[in-house]
PDB file of C-alpha atoms in Angstrom:
ATOM      1  CA  MET A 620       0.314  -0.355  -0.316  1.00 83.00           C
ATOM      2  CA  THR A 621       1.372   3.070  -0.876  1.00 92.00           C
ATOM      3  CA  LEU A 622      -0.123   6.906   0.674  1.00 95.00           C
ATOM      4  CA  VAL A 623      -0.634   9.565  -2.069  1.00 96.00           C
ATOM      5  CA  LEU A 624      -1.230  12.876  -0.262  1.00 97.00           C
ATOM      6  CA  ALA A 625      -2.991  15.445  -3.492  1.00 97.00           C
ATOM      7  CA  SER A 626      -2.014  18.632  -2.876  1.00 95.00           C
ATOM      8  CA  THR A 627       0.615  20.429  -3.396  1.00 89.00           C
ATOM      9  CA  SER A 628      -0.067  22.966  -0.619  1.00 91.00           C
ATOM     10  CA  PRO A 629       3.884  22.155   1.813  1.00 92.00           C
ATOM     11  CA  ARG A 630       1.543  22.975   5.023  1.00 92.00           C
ATOM     12  CA  ARG A 631      -0.541  19.602   4.331  1.00 95.00           C
ATOM     13  CA  ARG A 632       3.175  18.079   3.161  1.00 95.00           C
ATOM     14  CA  GLU A 633       4.340  19.115   7.114  1.00 95.00           C
ATOM     15  CA  LEU A 634       1.190  18.374   8.453  1.00 96.00           C
ATOM     16  CA  LEU A 635       0.618  14.725   7.483  1.00 96.00           C
ATOM     17  CA  ALA A 636       3.918  13.823   7.477  1.00 94.00           C
ATOM     18  CA  GLN A 637       3.830  14.907  11.270  1.00 94.00           C
ATOM     19  CA  ALA A 638       0.435  12.372  11.458  1.00 94.00           C
ATOM     20  CA  LEU A 639       2.043   9.876  10.134  1.00 94.00           C
ATOM     21  CA  PHE A 640       4.327   9.667  13.458  1.00 91.00           C
ATOM     22  CA  SER A 641       2.932   6.501  14.376  1.00 87.00           C
ATOM     23  CA  ALA A 642       3.324   4.500  11.031  1.00 86.00           C
ATOM     24  CA  ASP A 643       6.122   1.733   9.343  1.00 81.00           C
ATOM     25  CA  HIS A 644       6.157   2.965   6.534  1.00 74.00           C
ATOM     26  CA  ASP A 645       8.201   5.806   4.927  1.00 69.00           C
ATOM     27  CA  GLY A 646       6.355   8.725   3.913  1.00 84.00           C
ATOM     28  CA  PHE A 647       4.357   8.750   1.428  1.00 94.00           C
ATOM     29  CA  GLU A 648       3.565  10.135  -2.373  1.00 93.00           C
ATOM     30  CA  LEU A 649       2.644  13.687  -4.029  1.00 94.00           C
ATOM     31  CA  VAL A 650       0.149  14.168  -6.427  1.00 95.00           C
ATOM     32  CA  ALA A 651      -1.130  17.882  -7.878  1.00 95.00           C
ATOM     33  CA  PRO A 652      -4.687  16.917  -8.166  1.00 94.00           C
ATOM     34  CA  ASP A 653      -6.090  19.351 -11.089  1.00 93.00           C
ATOM     35  CA  ILE A 654     -10.070  20.274 -10.444  1.00 96.00           C
ATOM     36  CA  ASP A 655     -12.715  22.929 -11.030  1.00 94.00           C
ATOM     37  CA  GLU A 656     -12.768  24.250  -7.523  1.00 92.00           C
ATOM     38  CA  SER A 657     -15.846  26.704  -8.626  1.00 92.00           C
ATOM     39  CA  HIS A 658     -19.158  26.544  -6.172  1.00 93.00           C
ATOM     40  CA  ARG A 659     -22.098  25.298  -7.257  1.00 95.00           C
ATOM     41  CA  SER A 660     -25.327  27.958  -7.254  1.00 93.00           C
ATOM     42  CA  GLY A 661     -27.014  26.774  -4.155  1.00 94.00           C
ATOM     43  CA  GLU A 662     -24.627  24.493  -3.201  1.00 96.00           C
ATOM     44  CA  ALA A 663     -23.671  25.003   1.774  1.00 96.00           C
ATOM     45  CA  PRO A 664     -20.267  25.853   2.635  1.00 97.00           C
ATOM     46  CA  ALA A 665     -19.584  22.626   4.264  1.00 97.00           C
ATOM     47  CA  ASP A 666     -21.312  20.672   0.767  1.00 98.00           C
ATOM     48  CA  PHE A 667     -18.226  22.176  -1.154  1.00 97.00           C
ATOM     49  CA  VAL A 668     -15.388  21.989   0.675  1.00 97.00           C
ATOM     50  CA  VAL A 669     -16.356  18.130   1.606  1.00 98.00           C
ATOM     51  CA  ARG A 670     -16.562  17.773  -2.357  1.00 98.00           C
ATOM     52  CA  LEU A 671     -13.683  19.719  -3.336  1.00 97.00           C
ATOM     53  CA  ALA A 672     -11.922  17.140  -0.913  1.00 98.00           C
ATOM     54  CA  CYS A 673     -13.552  14.397  -2.439  1.00 98.00           C
ATOM     55  CA  GLU A 674     -12.726  15.065  -6.650  1.00 98.00           C
ATOM     56  CA  LYS A 675      -9.706  15.888  -4.997  1.00 98.00           C
ATOM     57  CA  ALA A 676      -8.757  12.430  -3.525  1.00 98.00           C
ATOM     58  CA  SER A 677     -10.109  10.753  -6.796  1.00 97.00           C
ATOM     59  CA  ALA A 678      -8.300  12.177  -8.847  1.00 97.00           C
ATOM     60  CA  GLY A 679      -5.410  12.495  -6.423  1.00 97.00           C
ATOM     61  CA  LEU A 680      -6.630   8.344  -7.541  1.00 96.00           C
ATOM     62  CA  ALA A 681      -6.308   8.955 -11.442  1.00 95.00           C
ATOM     63  CA  LEU A 682      -2.694  10.367 -11.101  1.00 95.00           C
ATOM     64  CA  SER A 683      -1.790   7.609  -9.415  1.00 93.00           C
ATOM     65  CA  ALA A 684      -1.442   4.708 -11.831  1.00 83.00           C
ATOM     66  CA  GLY A 685       1.134   2.450 -11.498  1.00 81.00           C
ATOM     67  CA  VAL A 686       1.713   3.492  -7.357  1.00 84.00           C
ATOM     68  CA  ASP A 687       1.123   0.092  -5.934  1.00 85.00           C
ATOM     69  CA  ALA A 688      -1.660   0.302  -4.345  1.00 87.00           C
ATOM     70  CA  PRO A 689      -2.925   3.564  -3.812  1.00 94.00           C
ATOM     71  CA  VAL A 690      -4.750   4.967  -1.165  1.00 96.00           C
ATOM     72  CA  VAL A 691      -5.850   8.436  -1.318  1.00 97.00           C
ATOM     73  CA  LEU A 692      -6.117  12.073   0.899  1.00 98.00           C
ATOM     74  CA  GLY A 693      -7.425  15.075  -0.406  1.00 98.00           C
ATOM     75  CA  SER A 694      -7.859  18.093   1.364  1.00 98.00           C
ATOM     76  CA  ASP A 695      -9.997  21.700   0.983  1.00 96.00           C
ATOM     77  CA  THR A 696      -9.668  24.549   3.386  1.00 95.00           C
ATOM     78  CA  ILE A 697     -12.759  27.689   2.969  1.00 95.00           C
ATOM     79  CA  VAL A 698     -13.316  30.318   4.990  1.00 97.00           C
ATOM     80  CA  VAL A 699     -16.859  30.919   6.124  1.00 97.00           C
ATOM     81  CA  CYS A 700     -18.164  34.660   7.228  1.00 97.00           C
ATOM     82  CA  ASP A 701     -21.246  35.851   6.512  1.00 93.00           C
ATOM     83  CA  ASP A 702     -21.869  33.044   5.212  1.00 90.00           C
ATOM     84  CA  THR A 703     -19.909  33.890   2.518  1.00 94.00           C
ATOM     85  CA  ILE A 704     -16.801  31.559   1.566  1.00 96.00           C
ATOM     86  CA  LEU A 705     -13.419  33.249   0.810  1.00 95.00           C
ATOM     87  CA  GLY A 706     -11.501  31.905  -0.938  1.00 90.00           C
ATOM     88  CA  LYS A 707      -8.310  32.910  -2.036  1.00 91.00           C
ATOM     89  CA  PRO A 708      -7.921  36.110  -3.092  1.00 96.00           C
ATOM     90  CA  VAL A 709      -7.492  37.076  -6.613  1.00 95.00           C
ATOM     91  CA  ASP A 710      -5.601  40.232  -5.685  1.00 97.00           C
ATOM     92  CA  GLU A 711      -4.302  42.749  -3.806  1.00 97.00           C
ATOM     93  CA  GLN A 712      -7.659  44.894  -3.450  1.00 97.00           C
ATOM     94  CA  ASP A 713      -9.402  41.633  -2.582  1.00 97.00           C
ATOM     95  CA  ALA A 714      -7.276  40.199   0.164  1.00 98.00           C
ATOM     96  CA  ALA A 715      -8.277  43.893   1.463  1.00 98.00           C
ATOM     97  CA  VAL A 716     -10.711  43.599   1.541  1.00 97.00           C
ATOM     98  CA  MET A 717     -11.250  40.199   3.660  1.00 97.00           C
ATOM     99  CA  LEU A 718      -8.913  40.914   5.596  1.00 98.00           C
ATOM    100  CA  ARG A 719     -11.413  44.605   7.007  1.00 97.00           C
ATOM    101  CA  SER A 720     -14.844  41.886   6.859  1.00 97.00           C
ATOM    102  CA  LEU A 721     -13.013  39.653   9.662  1.00 98.00           C
ATOM    103  CA  SER A 722     -11.882  42.158  10.956  1.00 98.00           C
ATOM    104  CA  GLY A 723     -12.842  42.277  14.429  1.00 98.00           C
ATOM    105  CA  ARG A 724     -15.142  39.411  14.105  1.00 97.00           C
ATOM    106  CA  GLU A 725     -15.444  35.776  14.600  1.00 98.00           C
ATOM    107  CA  HIS A 726     -15.847  33.069  10.675  1.00 98.00           C
ATOM    108  CA  THR A 727     -15.580  29.873  10.581  1.00 98.00           C
ATOM    109  CA  VAL A 728     -12.338  28.088   8.599  1.00 98.00           C
ATOM    110  CA  MET A 729     -13.715  24.523   7.053  1.00 97.00           C
ATOM    111  CA  THR A 730     -11.402  21.677   5.819  1.00 97.00           C
ATOM    112  CA  ALA A 731     -12.561  18.731   4.624  1.00 98.00           C
ATOM    113  CA  VAL A 732     -10.943  15.407   4.520  1.00 98.00           C
ATOM    114  CA  ALA A 733     -11.460  12.729   2.034  1.00 98.00           C
ATOM    115  CA  VAL A 734      -9.761   9.169   1.711  1.00 98.00           C
ATOM    116  CA  THR A 735      -9.999   6.617  -1.100  1.00 97.00           C
ATOM    117  CA  ASN A 736      -8.837   3.741  -2.332  1.00 96.00           C
ATOM    118  CA  GLY A 737     -10.347   3.682  -5.915  1.00 94.00           C
ATOM    119  CA  GLU A 738     -12.866   0.921  -3.634  1.00 96.00           C
ATOM    120  CA  ARG A 739     -14.505   3.523  -1.144  1.00 97.00           C
ATOM    121  CA  THR A 740     -14.753   6.805  -0.796  1.00 98.00           C
ATOM    122  CA  GLU A 741     -14.783   8.482   3.763  1.00 98.00           C
ATOM    123  CA  SER A 742     -14.412  12.116   4.923  1.00 98.00           C
ATOM    124  CA  GLU A 743     -14.040  13.953   7.854  1.00 98.00           C
ATOM    125  CA  LEU A 744     -15.258  18.610   7.621  1.00 98.00           C
ATOM    126  CA  VAL A 745     -14.079  20.062  10.692  1.00 98.00           C
ATOM    127  CA  CYS A 746     -14.746  22.973  11.325  1.00 98.00           C
ATOM    128  CA  THR A 747     -13.267  26.039  13.116  1.00 98.00           C
ATOM    129  CA  LYS A 748     -14.220  29.299  14.546  1.00 98.00           C
ATOM    130  CA  VAL A 749     -11.718  32.123  14.507  1.00 98.00           C
ATOM    131  CA  ARG A 750     -12.053  34.999  15.821  1.00 98.00           C
ATOM    132  CA  PHE A 751     -10.167  38.308  14.908  1.00 98.00           C
ATOM    133  CA  CYS A 752      -8.526  41.451  16.702  1.00 98.00           C
ATOM    134  CA  GLU A 753      -9.147  45.311  14.914  1.00 98.00           C
ATOM    135  CA  LEU A 754      -6.635  45.493  12.184  1.00 98.00           C
ATOM    136  CA  SER A 755      -6.297  48.993  11.497  1.00 98.00           C
ATOM    137  CA  ASP A 756      -5.907  49.843   7.246  1.00 97.00           C
ATOM    138  CA  LYS A 757      -1.393  50.279   7.850  1.00 97.00           C
ATOM    139  CA  ASP A 758      -1.289  46.284   9.508  1.00 97.00           C
ATOM    140  CA  ILE A 759      -4.060  45.298   5.841  1.00 98.00           C
ATOM    141  CA  GLN A 760      -1.038  47.252   3.408  1.00 98.00           C
ATOM    142  CA  ALA A 761       1.173  45.432   5.734  1.00 98.00           C
ATOM    143  CA  TYR A 762       0.688  42.614   5.475  1.00 98.00           C
ATOM    144  CA  ILE A 763      -0.842  42.061   1.702  1.00 97.00           C
ATOM    145  CA  ALA A 764       3.034  43.332   0.718  1.00 97.00           C
ATOM    146  CA  SER A 765       4.144  40.512   3.414  1.00 97.00           C
ATOM    147  CA  LYS A 766       2.651  38.902  -0.120  1.00 97.00           C
ATOM    148  CA  GLU A 767       1.356  36.051   3.153  1.00 96.00           C
ATOM    149  CA  PRO A 768      -2.090  36.344   2.070  1.00 96.00           C
ATOM    150  CA  MET A 769      -1.947  35.750  -1.323  1.00 95.00           C
ATOM    151  CA  ASP A 770      -2.355  31.843  -2.093  1.00 91.00           C
ATOM    152  CA  LYS A 771      -4.815  31.132   0.937  1.00 93.00           C
ATOM    153  CA  ALA A 772      -8.096  30.821   1.809  1.00 92.00           C
ATOM    154  CA  GLY A 773      -9.639  33.967   3.901  1.00 96.00           C
ATOM    155  CA  ALA A 774      -6.794  36.128   2.948  1.00 97.00           C
ATOM    156  CA  TYR A 775      -4.948  34.401   6.037  1.00 97.00           C
ATOM    157  CA  GLY A 776      -2.356  32.177   7.393  1.00 95.00           C
ATOM    158  CA  ILE A 777      -2.380  31.140  11.376  1.00 96.00           C
ATOM    159  CA  GLN A 778       0.550  29.556  11.319  1.00 95.00           C
ATOM    160  CA  ALA A 779       2.497  32.738  10.546  1.00 94.00           C
ATOM    161  CA  ILE A 780       1.825  36.575  10.459  1.00 96.00           C
ATOM    162  CA  GLY A 781      -1.464  36.279  10.191  1.00 97.00           C
ATOM    163  CA  GLY A 782      -1.398  34.670  13.497  1.00 97.00           C
ATOM    164  CA  SER A 783      -0.756  37.563  14.233  1.00 97.00           C
ATOM    165  CA  PHE A 784      -4.668  38.956  13.874  1.00 98.00           C
ATOM    166  CA  VAL A 785      -5.875  35.696  15.949  1.00 98.00           C
ATOM    167  CA  GLU A 786      -7.510  36.233  19.057  1.00 98.00           C
ATOM    168  CA  ALA A 787      -9.434  33.098  19.467  1.00 98.00           C
ATOM    169  CA  ILE A 788     -10.277  29.590  18.316  1.00 98.00           C
ATOM    170  CA  GLU A 789     -12.218  27.235  18.949  1.00 98.00           C
ATOM    171  CA  GLY A 790     -11.905  23.834  17.386  1.00 98.00           C
ATOM    172  CA  SER A 791      -8.594  22.651  15.509  1.00 98.00           C
ATOM    173  CA  TYR A 792      -6.379  24.859  15.254  1.00 97.00           C
ATOM    174  CA  SER A 793      -4.346  22.402  12.807  1.00 97.00           C
ATOM    175  CA  ALA A 794      -7.243  22.647   9.936  1.00 97.00           C
ATOM    176  CA  VAL A 795      -6.662  26.229  10.193  1.00 97.00           C
ATOM    177  CA  VAL A 796      -3.976  25.613   8.831  1.00 96.00           C
ATOM    178  CA  GLY A 797      -4.742  22.954   6.247  1.00 94.00           C
ATOM    179  CA  LEU A 798      -5.626  19.253   7.454  1.00 97.00           C
ATOM    180  CA  PRO A 799      -7.244  18.411  10.830  1.00 98.00           C
ATOM    181  CA  LEU A 800      -4.129  16.084  12.368  1.00 97.00           C
ATOM    182  CA  VAL A 801      -7.321  13.747  15.249  1.00 97.00           C
ATOM    183  CA  GLU A 802      -9.319  13.092  11.486  1.00 98.00           C
ATOM    184  CA  THR A 803      -7.445  12.687   9.233  1.00 97.00           C
ATOM    185  CA  ARG A 804      -5.340   9.843  11.503  1.00 97.00           C
ATOM    186  CA  ASN A 805      -9.050   8.278  12.038  1.00 97.00           C
ATOM    187  CA  LEU A 806      -9.543   8.388   8.782  1.00 97.00           C
ATOM    188  CA  LEU A 807      -5.806   6.792   8.090  1.00 96.00           C
ATOM    189  CA  LYS A 808      -6.717   4.004  10.787  1.00 96.00           C
ATOM    190  CA  ARG A 809     -10.170   3.321   9.174  1.00 97.00           C
ATOM    191  CA  PHE A 810      -8.102   2.507   5.576  1.00 96.00           C
ATOM    192  CA  SER A 811      -5.407   0.664   7.621  1.00 93.00           C
ATOM    193  CA  VAL A 812      -2.689   3.472   6.798  1.00 93.00           C
ATOM    194  CA  LEU A 813      -1.269   3.568  10.852  1.00 91.00           C
TER     195      LEU A 813
END
């Protein structure tokens, strides 16, 4: 059996390596799934993020042809504020709008993990409440200038500079980073990876 991570995210790669600390094998393979990440009209945020994680796992399985007995893990993270999904910002102006909408407020980070072996697919959804402090325009502009927000859902990364804005979280820190460790380990145990 070969574990495959269907992601190019360095954060997910690091977190999966942590989750595998007790595994009997040497790590995992990486593939880069290319799926349509468009939100469907009327699709609830939770359904959307679970669908994307499952589609990434399936796409990863298709990319794993030739790999011995692949078990593929896909994951996706979204930020939801006022029932609006905040994806990755398209430009600096979009990042500023997102950060202003999060300033001084609570939002929800949803991370879904899906594992497939081609015969069955199982998924887990983790929702974490995150509260931001008030952000000044200077804070927002300096943060955008760092380039950190530009490839992150909701225009921030809790594990780096963006963590400076987080007053409190209720739920899984690792899920906010991009891969919930407990739930990931549970899924991998169900597929006999751990």
